[in-house]
mmCIF file of C-alpha atoms in Angstrom:
data_model
loop_
_atom_site.group_PDB
_atom_site.id
_atom_site.type_symbol
_atom_site.label_atom_id
_atom_site.label_comp_id
_atom_site.label_asym_id
_atom_site.label_seq_id
_atom_site.Cartn_x
_atom_site.Cartn_y
_atom_site.Cartn_z
ATOM 1 C CA MET V 1 -0.452 0.214 0.223
ATOM 2 C CA GLN V 2 1.046 3.399 -0.982
ATOM 3 C CA GLY V 3 0.063 6.590 0.774
ATOM 4 C CA PHE V 4 -0.198 10.371 -0.926
ATOM 5 C CA ASP V 5 -0.077 13.454 1.090
ATOM 6 C CA LEU V 6 1.208 16.752 1.270
ATOM 7 C CA ARG V 7 2.400 15.805 4.808
ATOM 8 C CA PHE V 8 2.638 12.778 6.956
ATOM 9 C CA HIS V 9 2.176 13.619 10.868
ATOM 10 C CA ASP V 10 4.213 11.653 12.849
ATOM 11 C CA GLN V 11 2.828 8.790 13.249
ATOM 12 C CA ASP V 12 3.861 4.903 12.296
ATOM 13 C CA TYR V 13 2.277 4.521 9.493
ATOM 14 C CA SER V 14 1.294 0.573 7.765
ATOM 15 C CA PHE V 15 1.986 1.292 4.586
ATOM 16 C CA ALA V 16 4.618 3.749 2.573
ATOM 17 C CA CYS V 17 4.292 7.656 2.651
ATOM 18 C CA HIS V 18 5.181 9.817 -0.372
ATOM 19 C CA THR V 19 5.289 12.894 0.494
ATOM 20 C CA LEU V 20 3.617 15.603 -2.919
ATOM 21 C CA ASP V 21 0.626 17.457 -3.937
ATOM 22 C CA VAL V 22 -1.407 15.449 -5.491
ATOM 23 C CA ALA V 23 -2.877 18.380 -7.783
ATOM 24 C CA ASP V 24 0.329 18.700 -9.058
ATOM 25 C CA PRO V 25 0.061 16.263 -12.167
ATOM 26 C CA GLU V 26 4.064 17.039 -12.589
ATOM 27 C CA GLN V 27 4.533 15.191 -9.337
ATOM 28 C CA VAL V 28 2.405 12.855 -9.526
ATOM 29 C CA LYS V 29 3.687 11.179 -12.980
ATOM 30 C CA SER V 30 6.912 11.565 -11.563
ATOM 31 C CA LEU V 31 6.299 10.096 -8.447
ATOM 32 C CA CYS V 32 3.794 7.381 -9.837
ATOM 33 C CA GLY V 33 5.831 6.434 -13.129
ATOM 34 C CA PRO V 34 8.610 4.332 -10.968
ATOM 35 C CA LEU V 35 6.511 3.127 -8.272
ATOM 36 C CA LEU V 36 3.858 1.643 -11.066
ATOM 37 C CA THR V 37 6.630 -0.342 -12.750
ATOM 38 C CA GLN V 38 8.200 -2.394 -8.913
ATOM 39 C CA PRO V 39 5.485 -4.254 -8.861
ATOM 40 C CA PRO V 40 3.272 -3.436 -11.960
ATOM 41 C CA ARG V 41 0.314 -4.983 -10.532
ATOM 42 C CA LEU V 42 -2.365 -2.504 -8.590
ATOM 43 C CA ASP V 43 -5.422 -3.763 -6.460
ATOM 44 C CA VAL V 44 -7.400 -0.817 -6.076
ATOM 45 C CA LEU V 45 -6.823 3.101 -6.111
ATOM 46 C CA VAL V 46 -8.572 4.609 -3.406
ATOM 47 C CA ASN V 47 -8.670 9.172 -3.182
ATOM 48 C CA GLY V 48 -10.212 10.297 -0.225
ATOM 49 C CA THR V 49 -8.261 13.667 -1.005
ATOM 50 C CA GLY V 50 -10.601 16.646 -0.050
ATOM 51 C CA ILE V 51 -10.703 20.815 0.879
ATOM 52 C CA VAL V 52 -13.337 22.632 1.730
ATOM 53 C CA ARG V 53 -13.458 26.412 2.017
ATOM 54 C CA ILE V 54 -16.409 27.558 4.024
ATOM 55 C CA GLY V 55 -18.059 30.786 3.195
ATOM 56 C CA ALA V 56 -20.734 32.876 0.665
ATOM 57 C CA THR V 57 -19.916 32.565 -3.286
ATOM 58 C CA ASP V 58 -19.216 35.990 -3.058
ATOM 59 C CA GLU V 59 -16.491 36.189 0.551
ATOM 60 C CA ILE V 60 -13.884 33.585 -1.599
ATOM 61 C CA SER V 61 -11.379 34.058 -2.810
ATOM 62 C CA PHE V 62 -10.655 33.260 -6.345
ATOM 63 C CA ALA V 63 -7.856 31.208 -5.500
ATOM 64 C CA ASP V 64 -9.564 29.579 -2.452
ATOM 65 C CA SER V 65 -12.065 28.213 -5.505
ATOM 66 C CA GLN V 66 -9.236 27.318 -7.548
ATOM 67 C CA ALA V 67 -6.954 25.351 -4.934
ATOM 68 C CA CYS V 68 -10.330 23.559 -3.836
ATOM 69 C CA LEU V 69 -11.397 22.458 -8.037
ATOM 70 C CA ALA V 70 -7.664 21.165 -8.182
ATOM 71 C CA THR V 71 -8.052 19.601 -4.641
ATOM 72 C CA ASN V 72 -11.047 17.768 -5.194
ATOM 73 C CA GLY V 73 -11.517 17.381 -8.484
ATOM 74 C CA GLY V 74 -8.157 17.154 -10.619
ATOM 75 C CA SER V 75 -6.365 14.922 -7.635
ATOM 76 C CA ALA V 76 -8.669 12.993 -8.712
ATOM 77 C CA PHE V 77 -8.092 12.672 -12.558
ATOM 78 C CA ASN V 78 -3.636 13.029 -11.920
ATOM 79 C CA MET V 79 -4.087 9.488 -10.139
ATOM 80 C CA PHE V 80 -5.939 7.978 -12.097
ATOM 81 C CA GLN V 81 -4.721 9.563 -15.237
ATOM 82 C CA GLN V 82 -1.311 7.666 -13.897
ATOM 83 C CA THR V 83 -2.568 4.178 -13.384
ATOM 84 C CA LEU V 84 -5.224 3.354 -16.344
ATOM 85 C CA ALA V 85 -2.746 1.851 -18.760
ATOM 86 C CA ILE V 86 -1.708 -0.805 -15.593
ATOM 87 C CA PHE V 87 -5.647 -1.610 -14.797
ATOM 88 C CA ARG V 88 -6.496 -1.810 -18.392
ATOM 89 C CA GLN V 89 -3.294 -4.179 -18.548
ATOM 90 C CA GLN V 90 -4.210 -6.423 -15.761
ATOM 91 C CA CYS V 91 -7.894 -6.517 -17.074
ATOM 92 C CA ALA V 92 -6.451 -8.537 -20.553
ATOM 93 C CA VAL V 93 -4.944 -10.521 -18.652
ATOM 94 C CA ARG V 94 -7.741 -11.133 -15.949
ATOM 95 C CA GLY V 95 -10.612 -10.226 -18.343
ATOM 96 C CA ARG V 96 -12.614 -7.775 -18.790
ATOM 97 C CA ASN V 97 -15.547 -8.413 -15.658
ATOM 98 C CA ARG V 98 -12.839 -6.074 -13.552
ATOM 99 C CA TYR V 99 -12.565 -3.276 -15.596
ATOM 100 C CA ARG V 100 -15.707 -3.232 -16.216
ATOM 101 C CA ARG V 101 -16.823 -3.404 -12.626
ATOM 102 C CA LEU V 102 -14.007 -0.491 -12.171
ATOM 103 C CA GLU V 103 -14.937 1.437 -14.655
ATOM 104 C CA LEU V 104 -18.498 1.825 -12.997
ATOM 105 C CA GLY V 105 -16.638 2.371 -10.205
ATOM 106 C CA ALA V 106 -15.208 5.351 -11.378
ATOM 107 C CA ARG V 107 -18.158 6.765 -13.411
ATOM 108 C CA ALA V 108 -20.168 6.668 -9.790
ATOM 109 C CA ALA V 109 -17.534 8.240 -8.392
ATOM 110 C CA TYR V 110 -17.688 10.997 -10.722
ATOM 111 C CA ARG V 111 -21.486 11.525 -10.775
ATOM 112 C CA HIS V 112 -21.192 11.829 -7.622
ATOM 113 C CA VAL V 113 -18.178 15.196 -7.280
ATOM 114 C CA ARG V 114 -20.448 16.473 -10.196
ATOM 115 C CA LEU V 115 -23.490 16.719 -8.456
ATOM 116 C CA ARG V 116 -22.272 17.840 -5.251
ATOM 117 C CA ARG V 117 -20.450 20.458 -7.271
ATOM 118 C CA VAL V 118 -23.959 21.644 -9.397
ATOM 119 C CA LYS V 119 -25.660 24.054 -7.049
ATOM 120 C CA SER V 120 -28.433 24.498 -9.027
ATOM 121 C CA GLY V 121 -29.481 20.500 -9.611
ATOM 122 C CA ALA V 122 -29.505 21.171 -13.053
ATOM 123 C CA ALA V 123 -26.964 18.035 -13.072
ATOM 124 C CA GLN V 124 -25.960 17.448 -16.862
ATOM 125 C CA PRO V 125 -25.626 13.257 -17.359
ATOM 126 C CA CYS V 126 -22.126 11.861 -17.619
ATOM 127 C CA PRO V 127 -20.346 10.691 -20.443
ATOM 128 C CA ASP V 128 -21.097 7.285 -20.932
ATOM 129 C CA ARG V 129 -17.300 5.431 -21.094
ATOM 130 C CA LEU V 130 -14.542 6.987 -19.318
ATOM 131 C CA ALA V 131 -11.676 4.916 -21.415
#
C-alpha cells in the first residue's frame, strides 16, 4: 500500500508514505511512474483527497476556489490518469469483468463529485465511457 499527501504526521503508518501535492500533475507523474513499475500490479485506487473552503461564494477568493477544484477534482484525475494503463493491462490478463467494475465505480464517483458541485441541481449527464 502506498500513501500520498502533502504531509504526514509523526506516526507510524503501516504503509509507504510519499509526500507530494496530488493536485500537481507533474509531481504525480514523476512519483507514480517509478512506483507503477515495481510491482506492476495495482488492486485498488482510493482517492480520499479533499479540501473545503466555507463561506458565501462571493466572499471566497478566486485562489481558494481554484485550490478546491484542483485538489478535489484534479487530484483524482491525476492519479487515475497515471494508473489507468496498469488497470487496462491487468484486465487484459484477468478478464473484462474486473475492468467493467472499475469503470462503473469510477463513473459513480464522477457522478457524485459532479452532483455535489452543481448548486442549481441541473446536473449534466455523465459520459457513457471513461476510457
